[in-house]
Amino acid sequence: NVESDNYKVLPGHGLTVAFLDVNGKEIERHDHKTNDYGSFSGSFTAPRDRLMGAMTIAVVGGGSAAPGQTQVSVEEYKRPKFQVSLDAPQAAPKLDAEVLLTGKATAYTGAAVDGAKVRWRVVRQVRYPDWWYWRCWWMPPQPGRSQEIAHGSAVTDAGGSFPVSFVAKPDLSVSAEDEPKFSYSIHADVTDMTGETRSTQRSITVGYTA
């Protein structure tokens, strides 16, 4: 009861739930009855012969129960045609040194995706060792700071491969005596000739000590 601010579950309560399309027209409705805990469940099947977009699930009959509704986004499913991967660096990465990775775009048929446009970026995050928080308990916790340190573009070759190269720069505002580690997240977005885009990422961690 909203007026008296007295809320409670309604066991054994009958209600009707309707599924409405983007134009507010009813697709179908189901009758439900709440269980001992005041809840119920059900499902609807999104139609193929209606305009895609924001459809609505609404309670249209609940007696003394307050009506409720929610919107769901219905879109046409498109099966991906290819996938993207990033291999680990062949050489162990070091701070202030170049890191080389190779990415690859492969169709689900097994064929290489050549001539696709690639955009990549590298985000660095600072991580402190566990003992740092014990030693510096009197200091407020410092969240890992994230910063984009590199970005670039490429085109996949005949084998579907593309290079990613960046320098693993440390965060010089962090003291090396605190033995921080730097996590580098490499994000790559690949767009093929048809405009389909697939993404991937890989993280590597580098510190002042091995």
GROMACS .gro file of C-alpha atoms in nm:
model
  210
    1ASN     CA    1   0.000   0.000   0.000
    2VAL     CA    2   0.175   0.316  -0.121
    3GLU     CA    3  -0.040   0.557   0.077
    4SER     CA    4   0.028   0.393   0.412
    5ASP     CA    5   0.388   0.303   0.315
    6ASN     CA    6   0.311  -0.057   0.407
    7TYR     CA    7   0.472  -0.299   0.162
    8LYS     CA    8   0.435  -0.677   0.161
    9VAL     CA    9   0.441  -0.966  -0.085
   10LEU     CA   10   0.119  -1.092  -0.240
   11PRO     CA   11   0.114  -1.474  -0.243
   12GLY     CA   12  -0.141  -1.648  -0.463
   13HIS     CA   13  -0.216  -1.330  -0.654
   14GLY     CA   14  -0.342  -1.352  -1.012
   15LEU     CA   15  -0.225  -1.114  -1.281
   16THR     CA   16  -0.187  -1.083  -1.656
   17VAL     CA   17   0.133  -0.988  -1.837
   18ALA     CA   18   0.127  -0.860  -2.195
   19PHE     CA   19   0.402  -0.833  -2.456
   20LEU     CA   20   0.373  -0.518  -2.671
   21ASP     CA   21   0.559  -0.428  -2.989
   22VAL     CA   22   0.735  -0.098  -3.063
   23ASN     CA   23   0.402   0.058  -3.166
   24GLY     CA   24   0.227  -0.046  -2.845
   25LYS     CA   25   0.027  -0.322  -3.013
   26GLU     CA   26  -0.019  -0.640  -2.812
   27ILE     CA   27   0.167  -0.946  -2.938
   28GLU     CA   28   0.048  -1.192  -2.675
   29ARG     CA   29  -0.045  -1.213  -2.308
   30HIS     CA   30  -0.008  -1.473  -2.032
   31ASP     CA   31  -0.191  -1.523  -1.704
   32HIS     CA   32   0.019  -1.588  -1.394
   33LYS     CA   33  -0.027  -1.654  -1.025
   34THR     CA   34   0.233  -1.556  -0.766
   35ASN     CA   35   0.384  -1.822  -0.540
   36ASP     CA   36   0.417  -1.813  -0.162
   37TYR     CA   37   0.696  -1.555  -0.195
   38GLY     CA   38   0.500  -1.323  -0.422
   39SER     CA   39   0.700  -1.397  -0.736
   40PHE     CA   40   0.623  -1.554  -1.073
   41SER     CA   41   0.805  -1.628  -1.397
   42GLY     CA   42   0.730  -1.669  -1.764
   43SER     CA   43   0.860  -1.605  -2.113
   44PHE     CA   44   0.766  -1.455  -2.448
   45THR     CA   45   0.896  -1.523  -2.798
   46ALA     CA   46   1.003  -1.215  -2.994
   47PRO     CA   47   0.816  -1.210  -3.329
   48ARG     CA   48   0.985  -1.202  -3.668
   49ASP     CA   49   0.707  -1.009  -3.845
   50ARG     CA   50   0.730  -0.690  -3.640
   51LEU     CA   51   0.952  -0.383  -3.648
   52MET     CA   52   1.265  -0.432  -3.435
   53GLY     CA   53   1.333  -0.199  -3.144
   54ALA     CA   54   1.217  -0.134  -2.788
   55MET     CA   55   0.931  -0.370  -2.699
   56THR     CA   56   0.744  -0.365  -2.369
   57ILE     CA   57   0.649  -0.628  -2.112
   58ALA     CA   58   0.374  -0.491  -1.889
   59VAL     CA   59   0.133  -0.606  -1.619
   60VAL     CA   60  -0.214  -0.524  -1.751
   61GLY     CA   61  -0.423  -0.685  -1.481
   62GLY     CA   62  -0.317  -0.710  -1.120
   63GLY     CA   63  -0.616  -0.618  -0.910
   64SER     CA   64  -0.486  -0.433  -0.605
   65ALA     CA   65  -0.126  -0.480  -0.714
   66ALA     CA   66   0.049  -0.179  -0.863
   67PRO     CA   67   0.110  -0.220  -1.239
   68GLY     CA   68   0.464  -0.248  -1.363
   69GLN     CA   69   0.643  -0.264  -1.694
   70THR     CA   70   0.986  -0.286  -1.849
   71GLN     CA   71   1.132  -0.241  -2.196
   72VAL     CA   72   1.349  -0.488  -2.383
   73SER     CA   73   1.554  -0.420  -2.694
   74VAL     CA   74   1.481  -0.669  -2.972
   75GLU     CA   75   1.730  -0.679  -3.258
   76GLU     CA   76   1.803  -0.905  -3.548
   77TYR     CA   77   2.076  -1.154  -3.462
   78LYS     CA   78   2.370  -1.150  -3.698
   79ARG     CA   79   2.606  -1.442  -3.676
   80PRO     CA   80   2.967  -1.320  -3.669
   81LYS     CA   81   3.168  -1.407  -3.978
   82PHE     CA   82   3.515  -1.389  -3.826
   83GLN     CA   83   3.709  -1.371  -3.503
   84VAL     CA   84   4.018  -1.181  -3.389
   85SER     CA   85   4.304  -1.294  -3.166
   86LEU     CA   86   4.622  -1.143  -3.023
   87ASP     CA   87   4.924  -1.365  -2.964
   88ALA     CA   88   5.148  -1.322  -2.663
   89PRO     CA   89   5.482  -1.147  -2.728
   90GLN     CA   90   5.751  -1.390  -2.838
   91ALA     CA   91   6.013  -1.210  -2.628
   92ALA     CA   92   5.962  -1.131  -2.260
   93PRO     CA   93   5.859  -0.762  -2.241
   94LYS     CA   94   6.073  -0.513  -2.047
   95LEU     CA   95   6.009  -0.161  -1.925
   96ASP     CA   96   6.114   0.117  -2.163
   97ALA     CA   97   6.156  -0.142  -2.439
   98GLU     CA   98   5.952  -0.214  -2.749
   99VAL     CA   99   5.682  -0.478  -2.720
  100LEU     CA  100   5.582  -0.662  -3.036
  101LEU     CA  101   5.260  -0.860  -3.075
  102THR     CA  102   5.088  -1.018  -3.372
  103GLY     CA  103   4.714  -1.021  -3.420
  104LYS     CA  104   4.512  -1.229  -3.662
  105ALA     CA  105   4.165  -1.213  -3.812
  106THR     CA  106   4.023  -1.550  -3.915
  107ALA     CA  107   3.688  -1.634  -4.069
  108TYR     CA  108   3.487  -1.911  -3.904
  109THR     CA  109   3.537  -2.107  -4.225
  110GLY     CA  110   3.909  -2.109  -4.147
  111ALA     CA  111   4.007  -1.859  -4.416
  112ALA     CA  112   4.220  -1.555  -4.340
  113VAL     CA  113   4.051  -1.214  -4.343
  114ASP     CA  114   4.280  -0.992  -4.549
  115GLY     CA  115   4.249  -0.621  -4.626
  116ALA     CA  116   4.061  -0.550  -4.302
  117LYS     CA  117   4.119  -0.222  -4.119
  118VAL     CA  118   4.265  -0.244  -3.770
  119ARG     CA  119   4.262   0.015  -3.493
  120TRP     CA  120   4.443  -0.065  -3.169
  121ARG     CA  121   4.524   0.109  -2.843
  122VAL     CA  122   4.723   0.032  -2.529
  123VAL     CA  123   4.606   0.124  -2.179
  124ARG     CA  124   4.848   0.114  -1.884
  125GLN     CA  125   4.737   0.055  -1.526
  126VAL     CA  126   4.951   0.072  -1.211
  127ARG     CA  127   4.936  -0.218  -0.966
  128TYR     CA  128   5.102  -0.222  -0.623
  129PRO     CA  129   5.234  -0.531  -0.443
  130ASP     CA  130   5.034  -0.662  -0.147
  131TRP     CA  131   5.298  -0.556   0.104
  132TRP     CA  132   5.267  -0.192  -0.006
  133TYR     CA  133   4.924  -0.164   0.152
  134TRP     CA  134   5.052  -0.306   0.481
  135ARG     CA  135   5.354  -0.079   0.495
  136CYS     CA  136   5.155   0.227   0.393
  137TRP     CA  137   4.841   0.154   0.595
  138TRP     CA  138   4.831   0.516   0.711
  139MET     CA  139   4.802   0.641   0.354
  140PRO     CA  140   4.470   0.641   0.171
  141PRO     CA  141   4.448   0.356  -0.083
  142GLN     CA  142   4.564   0.456  -0.428
  143PRO     CA  143   4.352   0.308  -0.705
  144GLY     CA  144   4.530   0.177  -1.011
  145ARG     CA  145   4.562   0.468  -1.249
  146SER     CA  146   4.470   0.398  -1.609
  147GLN     CA  147   4.618   0.588  -1.901
  148GLU     CA  148   4.629   0.530  -2.276
  149ILE     CA  149   4.994   0.531  -2.378
  150ALA     CA  150   4.981   0.426  -2.744
  151HIS     CA  151   4.746   0.376  -3.036
  152GLY     CA  152   4.774   0.299  -3.402
  153SER     CA  153   4.620   0.147  -3.712
  154ALA     CA  154   4.705  -0.130  -3.956
  155VAL     CA  155   4.564  -0.345  -4.237
  156THR     CA  156   4.556  -0.725  -4.224
  157ASP     CA  157   4.784  -0.896  -4.475
  158ALA     CA  158   4.708  -1.194  -4.699
  159GLY     CA  159   4.736  -1.424  -4.399
  160GLY     CA  160   4.498  -1.214  -4.191
  161SER     CA  161   4.779  -1.097  -3.960
  162PHE     CA  162   4.858  -0.747  -3.836
  163PRO     CA  163   5.136  -0.607  -3.612
  164VAL     CA  164   5.106  -0.416  -3.285
  165SER     CA  165   5.413  -0.237  -3.152
  166PHE     CA  166   5.451  -0.005  -2.853
  167VAL     CA  167   5.704   0.094  -2.587
  168ALA     CA  168   5.624  -0.031  -2.235
  169LYS     CA  169   5.664   0.306  -2.067
  170PRO     CA  170   5.645   0.304  -1.686
  171ASP     CA  171   5.451   0.561  -1.488
  172LEU     CA  172   5.733   0.786  -1.366
  173SER     CA  173   5.507   0.944  -1.102
  174VAL     CA  174   5.523   0.612  -0.915
  175SER     CA  175   5.840   0.538  -0.719
  176ALA     CA  176   6.037   0.234  -0.834
  177GLU     CA  177   6.108   0.160  -0.467
  178ASP     CA  178   5.742   0.068  -0.424
  179GLU     CA  179   5.801  -0.217  -0.672
  180PRO     CA  180   5.493  -0.141  -0.881
  181LYS     CA  181   5.386  -0.355  -1.173
  182PHE     CA  182   5.237  -0.209  -1.487
  183SER     CA  183   4.956  -0.388  -1.666
  184TYR     CA  184   4.932  -0.308  -2.036
  185SER     CA  185   4.595  -0.390  -2.196
  186ILE     CA  186   4.606  -0.409  -2.574
  187HIS     CA  187   4.267  -0.358  -2.744
  188ALA     CA  188   4.224  -0.425  -3.116
  189ASP     CA  189   3.917  -0.358  -3.333
  190VAL     CA  190   3.913  -0.514  -3.680
  191THR     CA  191   3.663  -0.412  -3.950
  192ASP     CA  192   3.636  -0.625  -4.265
  193MET     CA  193   3.531  -0.521  -4.617
  194THR     CA  194   3.159  -0.563  -4.535
  195GLY     CA  195   3.177  -0.331  -4.233
  196GLU     CA  196   3.157  -0.601  -3.966
  197THR     CA  197   3.374  -0.523  -3.664
  198ARG     CA  198   3.518  -0.775  -3.418
  199SER     CA  199   3.734  -0.694  -3.117
  200THR     CA  200   3.981  -0.862  -2.887
  201GLN     CA  201   4.225  -0.774  -2.611
  202ARG     CA  202   4.526  -0.913  -2.429
  203SER     CA  203   4.699  -0.796  -2.112
  204ILE     CA  204   5.066  -0.822  -2.024
  205THR     CA  205   5.233  -0.726  -1.696
  206VAL     CA  206   5.580  -0.575  -1.663
  207GLY     CA  207   5.765  -0.461  -1.351
  208TYR     CA  208   6.100  -0.323  -1.241
  209THR     CA  209   6.186  -0.665  -1.101
  210ALA     CA  210   6.136  -0.999  -1.273
   0.00000   0.00000   0.00000
